[in-house]
Amino acid sequence: MSEKQNQQNPKKGEPWKPKEKFDKKANKKKQEQEQEQVEGKQETNKQQQQQNQQPIIPQQTIDQQSSQPQLPINDKQIALADASKEPNKRKDFLSHLPIFQDYTSVSIKTVKQIDPFTLHHAFIELCIQYQNGQCIGSTHRCVEFLNALKQFIRDYKLSRQSNYFAMAFLDELKEIFNLMKNFRTVNEGMSTSYLFIRECLMILRDTRLDENESKIWLCNQIDQFIQSKIIAASELIVKNATQLIQEGTTILVYARSYLIENFIINYIKQGKQLTIFVVDNPQFGEGSQLVNRLQQQGISCYQILLSHVSYILSKVDKILVGASSMLCNGALVSRVGTALLACLASTHKIPFLVFCESYKFSEKSQIDSLSWNEIAQLQQGNENQQYTSLSLRYDITQSNYINMIVTEVGLIPATSVKAVIGEFKKYNYVDAIEVPRKEQ
Amino acid sequence: MSTLKAQPRLYSSRESILTLKAHLSGKQAKIPKNPTMEDYITYIKKLSNRLKQGPLDFWIPNVFRRLIQVIRLMSSEDGFFPIKDKEKNFKELGLTILRKSIRSKTTVETGSETGSNAIQQDVILPSIEQVLEELEAHSDDINTFASTHFFTNEVLLVYEYSTTVLNFLLSAKKTRNFEIIVLESETENLGKQFATDLGKHNLNVTLTPFTNAYAIMQRVNKTLLGVDAILKNGGLLMHPGTYAICVLAKQFAVPVIVLSGAHKLTPKYAFDQTTFNQLVSPLKINPNSTIDQMSIGITFDYVPPEYISLYITNQGQYTPQSIYQLFSDFYNVKDEDI
């Protein structure tokens, strides 16, 4: 058994190879079989019988968060984290939301043995970081994902001719995305980068480059995406925002946003004064992270909790907030608690500004926060608790609460998001993609 | 009374009344030899000043105000205030009977020194008993309105710990089913405590952190709040965060119902968040606070009267626009300077 494990478990540094048979049908069948087994397992769970030794694949959605006791780690089973026991009436109104199981690195390695389309080790590390909370924030997650993807591209080896690189890699990309959705929902930035890479692969398919060259070209394209859409965009946004905010204003910031952090640091380095209130969210700890980072730059600020915000609202001039994505109907998807702040801001007539790069614009529409959301796993799960706990990650702020969005294409109102998306669709998301040529 | 309040107090309202009783019965009170009603009243006022813990302690002056009002009523010749409902009527009847029995006693003994002292004691001690009884039984009176305000399978929102709300929900549970969502503030564990206490009685309880308030409010039918103090203009002082909840409730057209005993009525006025407020130590909010990253925390939140739909007190149900009437019955205008 251990020899088998060693054979299948690739060591680090070795190029990762997919299994030789690219037989889609066989894989589909196997997946279906495994799904049935999982459902059967869930039924036995519900009847509270002893667990059979069946392989379990992480499922994307689970109907009810049934209480699953911890299992011994066999070579065919995954250790499930002890989900908190809840009474039967749990989450009637939220049973449609995806719930993610907690995986440890050991459990993921066992997944690798049974599933042919297993994740590259870079992605595994990334997914664990997503779950721990080490990697949160939309920009951070997207950049880390693209870095992991570049590493994967470098290690990827085809067993066939290079003409098929693009198509094979497209399939790989899809599989990666599907598997990653088991750990945390894919945010809008990651979806946009996925679409961009797909466009590149389509172009690559029509050219005649061999494997190495196409890999290099693809990595270059990803770098260009990061450079133009994230880094250059942030500089432009900071420049646009500096026009808006006069010296000596009092601003209120909620949770941590990469753009707002850059903006504050930039603004104060120019020698201007700002009074900063940071509203903290102790559940995710983002506010205190922001405060620490500002302090490292020598910027002092006040820290306050969301329930105490009413006290200082009369003294605040502007509210700045980062975004996870902007939706087509003008709604803002951001850290939970932003909508509350927006509602208070509109009552007190305080301008509410959103900082968002254009690659986070989405074609979805959503009106309220409960129809789609992500449930944040709380660390403590008391077995005897007679109440159910609920904690969301995202919040939808309606467009009438938002005064202005600061993007790299300019300062736009919330209702213009759709127009900007339309513009970008014409240009493959990053101006025209250069068609690759063979290197001499 | 409630030991779960954010700031532990040295004397609860009930205990302060009991200290007064102890002082009077132990004859340690510094009262002149032939005390009149006014002497007693000034003594009570001084005692309330001594026992009060800071300018933000409303509860001790409130009970002493009420005590003085009851004493005035008991000792006056014709002390009827307008009859509002049957239960109150019976209480007044009880008072008049008591008064008549006292008066019958005085006709026998002709005002000797010890006699008049005893008379005053006979007026004051019963009124102390009356006030203590009001304090203890306020929950029962509030619960009589419990069943009239909910429909079946309703979703109620509650915030942090409140014993009044707890008793109210437990008595409402007998008649109909509903769901409860408890919001918990970030600093203390009061929300968790409340959820466990409710869950013990087989209620359907969900606990959410405060930041989810906007998302949850779409699902809520009514909001129930306990109070720290009711002000004379109809405003509220309560745990920080209540203002945000009330603003949200107004946005979603969710009625806000406030439950409290009448001993929380405070004849003062406030207009913004800073009138009655106090900053707490930054270390309570964030143990890593330094001078450069100061944490700000407050004790009270002021909610203006336009955000509230109904007050349910043990003296009746009132809107914020009409609760001033209760003040004039409950307290006397002369005592508002305590």
XYZ file of C-alpha atoms in Angstrom, chain A residues 139 142-143 146 189 192-193 196 221-237 258-259 356-361 407-409 420-421 423-425 427-431:
46
model
C -7.206 41.164 -5.332
C -6.748 36.597 -7.718
C -3.040 37.388 -7.852
C -2.586 33.541 -11.235
C -11.685 38.703 -10.503
C -12.462 37.411 -15.433
C -8.910 36.129 -15.494
C -9.049 36.104 -20.404
C 0.071 37.139 -21.150
C -0.782 36.408 -17.547
C 1.937 38.772 -16.399
C 0.568 41.419 -18.682
C -2.888 40.900 -17.267
C -1.653 41.372 -13.734
C 0.393 44.376 -14.709
C -2.252 46.249 -16.600
C -5.375 45.219 -14.772
C -4.185 45.219 -11.224
C -0.985 47.134 -10.717
C -1.322 49.878 -13.297
C -5.013 50.123 -12.503
C -4.289 50.725 -8.868
C -1.950 53.584 -9.718
C -4.568 55.202 -11.898
C -7.237 54.746 -9.251
C -5.633 46.803 -1.285
C -6.584 49.891 -3.242
C -12.935 48.963 -7.698
C -10.773 47.922 -10.628
C -12.550 47.241 -13.872
C -11.667 43.557 -14.051
C -13.991 42.955 -11.122
C -17.050 44.075 -13.001
C -12.013 52.925 -11.337
C -9.039 53.202 -13.614
C -11.285 54.277 -16.473
C -18.055 49.682 -18.994
C -18.468 45.940 -19.265
C -16.695 48.405 -23.716
C -14.314 45.825 -22.380
C -15.963 42.975 -24.145
C -11.261 44.428 -26.493
C -10.651 40.995 -24.984
C -10.360 42.542 -21.542
C -6.859 43.885 -22.088
C -6.690 45.902 -25.303
